[in-house]
Structures are given as C-alpha cells and as structure tokens.
mmCIF file of C-alpha atoms in Angstrom:
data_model
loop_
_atom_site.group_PDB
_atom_site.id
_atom_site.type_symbol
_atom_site.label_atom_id
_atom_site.label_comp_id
_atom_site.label_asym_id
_atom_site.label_seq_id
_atom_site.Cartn_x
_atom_site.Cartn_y
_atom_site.Cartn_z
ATOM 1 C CA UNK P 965 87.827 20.398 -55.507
ATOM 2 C CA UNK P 966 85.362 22.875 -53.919
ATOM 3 C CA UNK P 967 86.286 24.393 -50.720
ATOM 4 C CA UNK P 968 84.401 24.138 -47.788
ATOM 5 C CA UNK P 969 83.187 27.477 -46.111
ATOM 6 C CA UNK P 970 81.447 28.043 -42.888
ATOM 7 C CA UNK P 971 77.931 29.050 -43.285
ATOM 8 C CA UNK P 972 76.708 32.384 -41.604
ATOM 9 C CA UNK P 973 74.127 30.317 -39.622
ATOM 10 C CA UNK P 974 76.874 28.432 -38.082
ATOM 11 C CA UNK P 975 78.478 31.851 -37.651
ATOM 12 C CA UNK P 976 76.015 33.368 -35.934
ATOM 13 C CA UNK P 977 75.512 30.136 -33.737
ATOM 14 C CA UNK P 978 79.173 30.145 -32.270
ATOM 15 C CA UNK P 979 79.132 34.227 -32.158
ATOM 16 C CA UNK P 980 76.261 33.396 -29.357
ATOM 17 C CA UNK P 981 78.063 30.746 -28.178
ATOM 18 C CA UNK P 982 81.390 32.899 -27.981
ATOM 19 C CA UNK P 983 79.202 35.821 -26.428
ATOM 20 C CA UNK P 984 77.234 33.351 -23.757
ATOM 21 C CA UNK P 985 79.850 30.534 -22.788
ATOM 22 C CA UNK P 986 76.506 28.738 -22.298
ATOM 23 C CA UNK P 987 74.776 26.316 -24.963
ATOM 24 C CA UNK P 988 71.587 26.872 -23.217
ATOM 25 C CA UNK P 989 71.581 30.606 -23.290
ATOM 26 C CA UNK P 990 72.945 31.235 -26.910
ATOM 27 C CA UNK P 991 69.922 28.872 -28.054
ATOM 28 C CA UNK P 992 67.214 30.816 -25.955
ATOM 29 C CA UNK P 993 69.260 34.165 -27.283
ATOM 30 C CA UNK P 994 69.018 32.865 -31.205
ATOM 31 C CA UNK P 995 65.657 31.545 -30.224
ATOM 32 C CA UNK P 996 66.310 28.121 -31.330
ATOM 33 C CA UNK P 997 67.092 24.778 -29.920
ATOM 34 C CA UNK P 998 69.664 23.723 -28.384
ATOM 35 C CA UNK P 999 70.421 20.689 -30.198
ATOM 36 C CA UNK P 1000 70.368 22.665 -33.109
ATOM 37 C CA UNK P 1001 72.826 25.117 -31.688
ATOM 38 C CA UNK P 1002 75.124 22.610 -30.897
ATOM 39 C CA UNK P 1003 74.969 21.189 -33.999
ATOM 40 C CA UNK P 1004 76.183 24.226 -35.907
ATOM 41 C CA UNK P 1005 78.884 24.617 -33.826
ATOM 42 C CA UNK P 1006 79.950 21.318 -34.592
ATOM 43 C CA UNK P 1007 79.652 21.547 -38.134
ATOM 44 C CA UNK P 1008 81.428 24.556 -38.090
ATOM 45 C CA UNK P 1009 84.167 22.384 -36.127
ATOM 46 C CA UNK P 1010 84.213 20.205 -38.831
ATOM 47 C CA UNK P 1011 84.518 22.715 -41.415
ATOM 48 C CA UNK P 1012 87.471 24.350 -40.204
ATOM 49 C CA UNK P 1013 88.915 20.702 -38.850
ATOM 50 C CA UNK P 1014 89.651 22.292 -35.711
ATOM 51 C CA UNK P 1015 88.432 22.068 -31.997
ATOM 52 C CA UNK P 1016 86.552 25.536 -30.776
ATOM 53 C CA UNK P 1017 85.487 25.401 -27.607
ATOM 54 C CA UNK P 1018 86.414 23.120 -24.222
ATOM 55 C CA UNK P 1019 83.108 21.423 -22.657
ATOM 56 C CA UNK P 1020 83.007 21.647 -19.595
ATOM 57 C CA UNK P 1021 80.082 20.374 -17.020
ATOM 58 C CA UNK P 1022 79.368 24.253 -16.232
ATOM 59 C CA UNK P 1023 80.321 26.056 -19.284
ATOM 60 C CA UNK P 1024 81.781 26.606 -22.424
ATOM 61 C CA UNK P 1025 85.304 27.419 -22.690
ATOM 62 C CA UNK P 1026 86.924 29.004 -26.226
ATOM 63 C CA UNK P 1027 90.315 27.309 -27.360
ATOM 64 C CA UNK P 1028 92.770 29.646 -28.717
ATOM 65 C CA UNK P 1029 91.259 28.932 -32.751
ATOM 66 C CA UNK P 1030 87.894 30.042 -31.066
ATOM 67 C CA UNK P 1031 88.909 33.545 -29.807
ATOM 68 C CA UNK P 1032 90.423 34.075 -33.088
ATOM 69 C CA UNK P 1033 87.343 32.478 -35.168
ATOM 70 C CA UNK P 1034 85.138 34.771 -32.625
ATOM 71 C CA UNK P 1035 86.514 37.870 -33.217
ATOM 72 C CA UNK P 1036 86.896 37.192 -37.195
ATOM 73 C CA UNK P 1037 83.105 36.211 -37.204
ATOM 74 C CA UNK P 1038 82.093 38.930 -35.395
ATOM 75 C CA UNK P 1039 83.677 41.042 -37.841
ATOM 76 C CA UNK P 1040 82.129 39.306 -40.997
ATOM 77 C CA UNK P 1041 78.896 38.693 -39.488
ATOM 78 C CA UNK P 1042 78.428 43.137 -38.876
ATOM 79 C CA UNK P 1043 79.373 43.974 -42.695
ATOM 80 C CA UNK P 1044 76.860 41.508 -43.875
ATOM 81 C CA UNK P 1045 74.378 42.838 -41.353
ATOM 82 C CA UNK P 1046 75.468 46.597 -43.039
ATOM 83 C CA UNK P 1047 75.561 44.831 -46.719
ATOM 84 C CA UNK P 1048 71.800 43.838 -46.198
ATOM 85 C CA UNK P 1049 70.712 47.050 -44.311
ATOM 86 C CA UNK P 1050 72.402 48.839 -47.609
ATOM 87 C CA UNK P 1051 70.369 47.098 -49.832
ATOM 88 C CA UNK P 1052 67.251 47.430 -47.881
ATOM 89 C CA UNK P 1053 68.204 51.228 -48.050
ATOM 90 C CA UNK P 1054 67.715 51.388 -51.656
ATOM 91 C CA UNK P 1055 64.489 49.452 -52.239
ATOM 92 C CA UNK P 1056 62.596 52.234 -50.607
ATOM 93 C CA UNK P 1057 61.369 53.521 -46.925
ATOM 94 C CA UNK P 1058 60.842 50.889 -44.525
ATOM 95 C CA UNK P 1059 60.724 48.067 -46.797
ATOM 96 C CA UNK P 1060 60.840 44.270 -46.220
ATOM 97 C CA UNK P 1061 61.892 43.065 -42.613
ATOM 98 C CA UNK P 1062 62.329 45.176 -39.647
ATOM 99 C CA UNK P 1063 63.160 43.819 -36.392
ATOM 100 C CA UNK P 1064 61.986 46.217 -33.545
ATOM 101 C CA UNK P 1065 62.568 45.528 -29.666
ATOM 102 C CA UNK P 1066 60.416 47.535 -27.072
ATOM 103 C CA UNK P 1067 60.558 47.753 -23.086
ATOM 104 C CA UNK P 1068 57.493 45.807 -21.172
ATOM 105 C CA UNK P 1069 56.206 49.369 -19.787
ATOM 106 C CA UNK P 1070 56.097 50.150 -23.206
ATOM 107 C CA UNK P 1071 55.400 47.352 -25.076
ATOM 108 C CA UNK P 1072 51.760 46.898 -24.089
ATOM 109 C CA UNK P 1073 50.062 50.247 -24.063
ATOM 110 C CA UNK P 1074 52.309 51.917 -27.365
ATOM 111 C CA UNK P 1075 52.211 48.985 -29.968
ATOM 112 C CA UNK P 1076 47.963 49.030 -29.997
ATOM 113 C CA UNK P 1077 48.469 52.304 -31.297
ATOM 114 C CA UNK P 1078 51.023 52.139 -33.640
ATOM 115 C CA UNK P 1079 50.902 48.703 -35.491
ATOM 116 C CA UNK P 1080 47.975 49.622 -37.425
ATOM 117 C CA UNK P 1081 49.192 53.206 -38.462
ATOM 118 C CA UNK P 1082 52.228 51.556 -39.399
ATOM 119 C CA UNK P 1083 50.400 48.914 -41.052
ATOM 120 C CA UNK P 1084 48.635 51.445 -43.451
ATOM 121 C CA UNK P 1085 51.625 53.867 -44.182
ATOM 122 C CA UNK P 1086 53.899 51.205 -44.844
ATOM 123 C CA UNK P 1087 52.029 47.788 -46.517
ATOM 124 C CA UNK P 1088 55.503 46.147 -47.620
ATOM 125 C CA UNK P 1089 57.194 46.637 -44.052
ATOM 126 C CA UNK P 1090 57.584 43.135 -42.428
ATOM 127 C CA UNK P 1091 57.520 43.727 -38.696
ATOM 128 C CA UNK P 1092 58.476 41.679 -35.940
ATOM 129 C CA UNK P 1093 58.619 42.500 -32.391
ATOM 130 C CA UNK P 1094 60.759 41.398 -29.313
ATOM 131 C CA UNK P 1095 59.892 42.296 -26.116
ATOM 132 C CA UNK P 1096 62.828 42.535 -23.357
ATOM 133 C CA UNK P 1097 64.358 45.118 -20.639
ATOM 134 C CA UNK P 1098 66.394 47.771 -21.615
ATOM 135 C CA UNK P 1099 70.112 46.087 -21.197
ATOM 136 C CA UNK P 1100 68.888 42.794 -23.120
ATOM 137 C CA UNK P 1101 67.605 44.697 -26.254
ATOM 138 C CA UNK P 1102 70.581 46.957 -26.051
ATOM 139 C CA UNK P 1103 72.734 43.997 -26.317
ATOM 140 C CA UNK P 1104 70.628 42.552 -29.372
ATOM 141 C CA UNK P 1105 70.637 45.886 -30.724
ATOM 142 C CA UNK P 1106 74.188 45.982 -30.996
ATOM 143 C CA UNK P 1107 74.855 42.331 -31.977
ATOM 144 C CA UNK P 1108 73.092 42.751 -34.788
ATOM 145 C CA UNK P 1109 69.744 41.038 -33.882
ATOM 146 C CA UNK P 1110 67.667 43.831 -34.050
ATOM 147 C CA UNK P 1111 67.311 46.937 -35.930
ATOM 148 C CA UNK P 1112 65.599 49.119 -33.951
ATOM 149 C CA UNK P 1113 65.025 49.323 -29.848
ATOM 150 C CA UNK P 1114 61.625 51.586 -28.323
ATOM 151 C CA UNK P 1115 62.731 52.311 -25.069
ATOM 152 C CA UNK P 1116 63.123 55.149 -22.431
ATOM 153 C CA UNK P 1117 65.985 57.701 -23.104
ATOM 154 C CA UNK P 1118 68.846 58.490 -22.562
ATOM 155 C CA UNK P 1119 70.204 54.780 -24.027
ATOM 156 C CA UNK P 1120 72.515 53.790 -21.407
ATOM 157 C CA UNK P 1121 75.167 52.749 -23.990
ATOM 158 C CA UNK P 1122 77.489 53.768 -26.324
ATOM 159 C CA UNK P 1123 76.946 53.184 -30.191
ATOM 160 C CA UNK P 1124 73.329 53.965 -30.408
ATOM 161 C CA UNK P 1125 71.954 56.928 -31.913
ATOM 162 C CA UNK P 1126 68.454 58.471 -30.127
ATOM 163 C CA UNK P 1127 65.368 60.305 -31.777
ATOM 164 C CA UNK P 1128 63.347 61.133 -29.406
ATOM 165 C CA UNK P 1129 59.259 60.564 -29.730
ATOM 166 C CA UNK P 1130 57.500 61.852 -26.991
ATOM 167 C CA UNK P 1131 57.221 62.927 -22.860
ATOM 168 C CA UNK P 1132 55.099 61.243 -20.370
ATOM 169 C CA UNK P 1133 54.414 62.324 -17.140
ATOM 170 C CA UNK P 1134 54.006 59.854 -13.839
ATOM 171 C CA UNK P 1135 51.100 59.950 -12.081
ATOM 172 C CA UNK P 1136 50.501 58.829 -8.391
ATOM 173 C CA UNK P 1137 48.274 55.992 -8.855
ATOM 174 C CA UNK P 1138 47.317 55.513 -4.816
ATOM 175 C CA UNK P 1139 44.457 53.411 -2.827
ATOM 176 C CA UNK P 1140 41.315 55.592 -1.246
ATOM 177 C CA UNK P 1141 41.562 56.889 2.045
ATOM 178 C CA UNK P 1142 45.494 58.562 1.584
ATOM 179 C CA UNK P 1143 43.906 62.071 1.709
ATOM 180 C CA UNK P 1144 45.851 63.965 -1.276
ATOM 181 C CA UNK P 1145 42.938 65.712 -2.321
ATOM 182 C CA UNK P 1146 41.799 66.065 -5.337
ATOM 183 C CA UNK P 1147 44.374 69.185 -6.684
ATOM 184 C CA UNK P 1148 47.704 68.724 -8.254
ATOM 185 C CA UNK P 1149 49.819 67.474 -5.859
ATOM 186 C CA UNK P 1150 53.582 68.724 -4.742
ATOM 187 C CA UNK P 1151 56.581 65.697 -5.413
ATOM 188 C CA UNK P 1152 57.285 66.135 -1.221
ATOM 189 C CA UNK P 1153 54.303 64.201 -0.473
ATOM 190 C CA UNK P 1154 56.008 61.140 -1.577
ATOM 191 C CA UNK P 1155 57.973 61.563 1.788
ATOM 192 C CA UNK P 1156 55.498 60.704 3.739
ATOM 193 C CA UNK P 1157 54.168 57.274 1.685
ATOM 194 C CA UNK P 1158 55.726 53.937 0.803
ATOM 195 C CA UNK P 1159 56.383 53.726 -3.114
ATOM 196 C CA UNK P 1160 56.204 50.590 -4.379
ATOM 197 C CA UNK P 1161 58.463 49.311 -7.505
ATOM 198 C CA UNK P 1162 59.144 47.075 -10.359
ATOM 199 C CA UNK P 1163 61.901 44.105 -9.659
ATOM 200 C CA UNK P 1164 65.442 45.514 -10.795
ATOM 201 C CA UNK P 1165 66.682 45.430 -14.825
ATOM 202 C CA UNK P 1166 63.170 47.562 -15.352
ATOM 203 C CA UNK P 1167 64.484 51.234 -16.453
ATOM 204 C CA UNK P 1168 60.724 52.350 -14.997
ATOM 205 C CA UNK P 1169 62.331 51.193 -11.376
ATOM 206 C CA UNK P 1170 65.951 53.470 -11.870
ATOM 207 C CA UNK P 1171 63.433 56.304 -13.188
ATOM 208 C CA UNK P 1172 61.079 55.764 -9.852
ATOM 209 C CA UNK P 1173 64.116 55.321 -7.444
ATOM 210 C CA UNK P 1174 65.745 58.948 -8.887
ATOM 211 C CA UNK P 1175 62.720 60.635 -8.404
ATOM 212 C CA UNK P 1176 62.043 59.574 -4.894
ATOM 213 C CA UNK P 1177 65.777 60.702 -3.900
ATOM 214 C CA UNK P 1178 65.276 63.771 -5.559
ATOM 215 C CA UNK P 1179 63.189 64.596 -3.150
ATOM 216 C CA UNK P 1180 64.069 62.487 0.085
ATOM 217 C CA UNK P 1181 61.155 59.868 -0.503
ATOM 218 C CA UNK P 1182 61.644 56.367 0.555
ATOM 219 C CA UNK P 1183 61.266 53.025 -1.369
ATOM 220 C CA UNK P 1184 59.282 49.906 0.125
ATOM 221 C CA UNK P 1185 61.946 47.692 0.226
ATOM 222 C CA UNK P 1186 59.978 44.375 0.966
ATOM 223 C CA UNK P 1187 57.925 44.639 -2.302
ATOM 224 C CA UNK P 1188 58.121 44.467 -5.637
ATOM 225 C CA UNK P 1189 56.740 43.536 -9.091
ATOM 226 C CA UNK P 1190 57.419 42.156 -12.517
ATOM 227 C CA UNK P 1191 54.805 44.369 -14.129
ATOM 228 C CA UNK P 1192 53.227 47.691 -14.261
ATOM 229 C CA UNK P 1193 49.694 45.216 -14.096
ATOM 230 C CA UNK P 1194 50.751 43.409 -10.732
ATOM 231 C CA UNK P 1195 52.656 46.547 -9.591
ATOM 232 C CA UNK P 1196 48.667 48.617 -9.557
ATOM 233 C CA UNK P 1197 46.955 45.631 -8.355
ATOM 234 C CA UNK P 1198 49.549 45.704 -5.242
ATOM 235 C CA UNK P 1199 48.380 49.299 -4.635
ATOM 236 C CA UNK P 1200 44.703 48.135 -5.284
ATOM 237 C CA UNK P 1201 44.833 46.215 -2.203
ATOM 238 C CA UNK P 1202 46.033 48.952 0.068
ATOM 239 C CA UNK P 1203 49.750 47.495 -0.286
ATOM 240 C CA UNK P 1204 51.013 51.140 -0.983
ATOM 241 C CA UNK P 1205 51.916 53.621 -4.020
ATOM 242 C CA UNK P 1206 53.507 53.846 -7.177
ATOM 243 C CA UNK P 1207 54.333 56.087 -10.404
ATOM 244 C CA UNK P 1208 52.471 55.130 -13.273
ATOM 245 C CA UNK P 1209 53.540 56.603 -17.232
ATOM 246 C CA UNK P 1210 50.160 58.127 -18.745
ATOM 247 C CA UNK P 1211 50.414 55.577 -21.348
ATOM 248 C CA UNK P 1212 49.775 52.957 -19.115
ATOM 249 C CA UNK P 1213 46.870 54.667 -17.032
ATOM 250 C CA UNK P 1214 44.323 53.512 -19.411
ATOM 251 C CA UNK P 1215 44.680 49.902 -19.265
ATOM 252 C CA UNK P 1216 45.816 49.338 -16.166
ATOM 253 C CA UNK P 1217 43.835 51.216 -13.735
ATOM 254 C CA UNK P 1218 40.571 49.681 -16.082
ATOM 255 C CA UNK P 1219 41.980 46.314 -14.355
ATOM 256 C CA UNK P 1220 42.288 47.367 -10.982
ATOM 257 C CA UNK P 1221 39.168 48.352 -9.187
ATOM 258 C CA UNK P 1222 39.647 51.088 -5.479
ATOM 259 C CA UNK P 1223 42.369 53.478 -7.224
ATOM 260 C CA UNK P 1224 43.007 57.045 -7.143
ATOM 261 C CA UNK P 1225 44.978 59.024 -9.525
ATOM 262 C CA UNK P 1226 46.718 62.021 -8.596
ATOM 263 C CA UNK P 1227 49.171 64.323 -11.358
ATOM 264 C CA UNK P 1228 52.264 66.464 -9.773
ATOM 265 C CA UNK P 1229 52.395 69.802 -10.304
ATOM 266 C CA UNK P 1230 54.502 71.206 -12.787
ATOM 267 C CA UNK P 1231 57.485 70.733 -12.512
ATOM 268 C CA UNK P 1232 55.626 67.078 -12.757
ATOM 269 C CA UNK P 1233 58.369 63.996 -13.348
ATOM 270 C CA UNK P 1234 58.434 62.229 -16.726
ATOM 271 C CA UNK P 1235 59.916 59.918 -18.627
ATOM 272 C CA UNK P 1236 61.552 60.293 -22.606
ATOM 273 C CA UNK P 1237 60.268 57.341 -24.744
ATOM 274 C CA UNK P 1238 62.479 57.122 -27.898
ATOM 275 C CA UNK P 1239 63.608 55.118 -30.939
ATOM 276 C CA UNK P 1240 67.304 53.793 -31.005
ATOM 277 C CA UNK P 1241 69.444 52.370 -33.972
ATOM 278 C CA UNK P 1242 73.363 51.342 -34.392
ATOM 279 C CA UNK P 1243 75.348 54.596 -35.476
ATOM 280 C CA UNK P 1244 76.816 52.463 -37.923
ATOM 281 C CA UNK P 1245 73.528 51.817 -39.304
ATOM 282 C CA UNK P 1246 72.773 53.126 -43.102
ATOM 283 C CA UNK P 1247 68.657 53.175 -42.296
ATOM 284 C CA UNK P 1248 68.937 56.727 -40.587
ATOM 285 C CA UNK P 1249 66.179 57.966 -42.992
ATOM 286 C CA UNK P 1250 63.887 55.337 -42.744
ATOM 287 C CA UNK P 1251 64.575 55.015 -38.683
ATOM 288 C CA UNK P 1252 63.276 59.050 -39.329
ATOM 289 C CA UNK P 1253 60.369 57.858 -41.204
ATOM 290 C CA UNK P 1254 59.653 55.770 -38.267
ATOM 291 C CA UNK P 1255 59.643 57.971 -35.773
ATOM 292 C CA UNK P 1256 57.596 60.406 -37.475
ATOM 293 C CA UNK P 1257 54.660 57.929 -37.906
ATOM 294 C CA UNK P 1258 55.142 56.916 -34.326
ATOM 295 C CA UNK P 1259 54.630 60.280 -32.698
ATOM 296 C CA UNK P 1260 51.750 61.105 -35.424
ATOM 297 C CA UNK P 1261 49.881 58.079 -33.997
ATOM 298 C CA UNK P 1262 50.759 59.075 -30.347
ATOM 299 C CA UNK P 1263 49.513 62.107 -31.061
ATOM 300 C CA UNK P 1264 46.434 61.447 -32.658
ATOM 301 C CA UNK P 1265 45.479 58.668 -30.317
ATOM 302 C CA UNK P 1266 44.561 60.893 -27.520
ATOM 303 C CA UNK P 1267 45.402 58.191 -25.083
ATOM 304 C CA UNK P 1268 46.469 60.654 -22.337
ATOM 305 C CA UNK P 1269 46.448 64.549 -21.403
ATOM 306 C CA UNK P 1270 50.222 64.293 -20.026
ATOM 307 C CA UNK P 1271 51.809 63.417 -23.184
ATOM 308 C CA UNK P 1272 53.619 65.585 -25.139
ATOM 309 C CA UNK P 1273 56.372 65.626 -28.074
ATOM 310 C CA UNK P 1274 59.499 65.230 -26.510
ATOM 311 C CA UNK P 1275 61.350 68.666 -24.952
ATOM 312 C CA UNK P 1276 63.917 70.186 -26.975
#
C-alpha cells in the first residue's frame, strides 16, 4: 500500500500560512488564491490525518502538530530550495529561472537599462521580477521566494551577502523662485527649506531623514508620498523640496514641468545600490556574473553624471 506524502506545494502553502497566521495574506504572499491556499492546507490535513491550525474569526492559530510540521517544513522546504539552486549551478551561468526583487526607487529607472543587456548576454536566463520595499523582499529573500534582491545597501538583515554595483548622488530637485543659484550648493541650505518625503517602509525616506539630521534640516511632517513620481510633482506645485537619486532625474523631472535641479558639493550625499543573495546560497558565481553585467550596463548607459562604481 503506497504511502501518502505531503506535496511541497502544500508545504509551501502552510509555511505561509505558519509565517502569516492569515489565509488572506499567505495567498497574496504565494500570489495565489485563497481558496486555493486553503485547500492545500487542508489536503495537507488530510494527509497527515491531523488538525493544523485553530480558525478563528481573526486569525489563524497553529495546534501543537502545526508548530512541529512548521518548523520540519521549513527545514525541508530550504534544502530543496539549495538542491535546485545546486543543480542550476552546474548547468552553466545564469541559466533557467531567476527570481529577482528590486525597490520601487529602483525598479523603474534601473530595469530599462538592464533587461536588454541581460537579455543578450544571457539568452537561456528566465527572469522574473517582483517589485516590493526593502523589508518585504528581504523577507522573500530569505524564505526562499526569491533569489536575488536589487536594493540600497547596507541590507538591514542578517543572512544576506552584498556586492555592491554602483553610487548615486541626491540632487535637490526644488520649484523656481527658492534662490540657490545656479553653483553647487552646501548640505546647510536644507536648514532653511521644508523637505518633503516618501510614506515610511521606503529605504529612500530613512536615507532622506539621516541626511537632513546630519545636518540639522527639518522634515515636512504633513506630507508625504508613495512615489518618487508623486513625491516631484508635490514639489512641482510649489509644495516644497526633496532628494532625488540621479537615476531617477531623467524620467521624473521629464514628467514634471517648473523644476530646478541643484547637486551638493562634494562631500555630496548618496546612496549604495547593490545586489543581495542568501549566504547559504551555492549561485555566488553567477550572482558575480550578475553584477558585473549590471554595472557594465549602468555604466555604459550614461543615464547620469553622478553615478559612479560603488566606493571601496
């Protein structure tokens, strides 16, 4: 008589579950239904012929069997993540599917210029892309969901190794009228003007907020934005200022028409934009590989005179 085994997809679907304590937000996590999710837990239920979590009308609860079945699947579920990265490690450099996840303020202006290099250097490589804030594709990162995170360094947890790619500088994107004249300007004039930021969970908003203490600047605390895009059009209508990464000059300021850009001078504030990957993870060379292309295509884009390969 065969024996009945849980299947990784139901696996993965109570792992969520386990991680969430929330049908709803393991499904939009796993990026599937939620019928479906529930389903898998129940047929893992069945499987194992024992009760794993306690509905209630708010949340999930885990029985005893389900902590144990949690940490056990979390367990099996990260040496067949390394089994499969191990195998993709021998069929050759970048090879097959690679899930990436990038920041929004990077998302937008870096992947234009890197899909198609990538695209021509590596024909068999089977990108996807997952857009998300720093903490979210950290977690994914480390859960197993994704391969590879773009985002600003340092990576604010532990378990992820960091190659750097390249530094951008902020510029002081600001309405006419402010008077900052047209040289390079010192970092104490923020003191005297209202900086306006991205909503909180956007590492662009911590990097913003350090810089204006570093030097005694204040924040508006009344508004915010979701977006570099709404974040200029705010200071297109005379709302205030804001910090801008050179990447994002280009398309953004095209949008927004009464804008004036002004550079710091040196030393001018920047940001490190950098590839991140599980230590555990065998795919250190190809992650390399990666990177390499990455900054060649930065580099040969010319998208923006305050970019620069990332200080030693």
């Amino acid at each position: 008589m065969a024996i009945s085994r849980p299947t990784v997809a139901q696996l993965r679907a109570f792992l969520a579950l386990a991680e969430h304590l929330h049908f709803r937000d393991a499904a939009a996590a796993l990026r599937m239904s939620q019928p479906a999710l529930s389903g898998a837990v129940a047929a893992l239920e069945e499987t194992l012929g024992t009760r794993l979590v306690e509905r209630t009308t708010r949340k999930v609860l885990l029985t005893p069997a389900g902590e144990q079945v949690a940490r056990r699947a979390e367990v099996v579920l990260a040496e067949l993540d390394r089994l499969v990265d191990e195998v993709k490690a021998v069929q050759g450099t970048l090879v097959g599917p690679l899930r990436v996840g990038v920041i929004p303020t990077v998302a937008p202006y870096l992947l234009p210029i890197i899909l198609p290099r990538l695209a021509k250097e590596f024909p068999d490589l089977k990108l996807s892309v997952h857009e998300e804030q720093t903490d979210h594709l950290v977690a994914e990162l480390l859960a197993g969901r994704l391969d590879a995170v773009l985002l600003a360094l340092p990576v604010p947890q532990a378990g992820v190794m960091e190659i750097a790619l390249y530094d951008e500088d902020f510029v002081l994107v600001a309405p006419p009228g402010f008077e900052l004249g047209d040289e390079e300007i010192p970092r104490e004039v923020l003191n005297d003007l209202d900086v306006l930021l991205l909503n909180q969970g956007h590492c662009l908003r911590d990097q913003a907020l350090d810089f204006c203490r570093d030097v005694g600047a204040r924040a508006a605390a009344a508004t915010y934005a979701t977006s570099l895009a709404t974040l200029v059009q705010l200071v297109s209508g005379g709302l205030g200022v804001t910090l801008v990464p050179e990447t994002a000059l280009p398309v953004e300021t095209g949008r927004a028409p009464n804008l004036e850009l002004h550079r710091f001078a040196p030393p001018a504030p920047f940001r490190r934009i950098g590839l991140g990957f599980r230590a555990t993870s065998p795919r250190a060379d190809e992650f390399e590989a990666l990177a390499e292309s990455v900054r060649t295509a930065v580099a040969d884009s010319g998208v923006a005179p305050g970019i620069r390969p990332a200080r030693p």
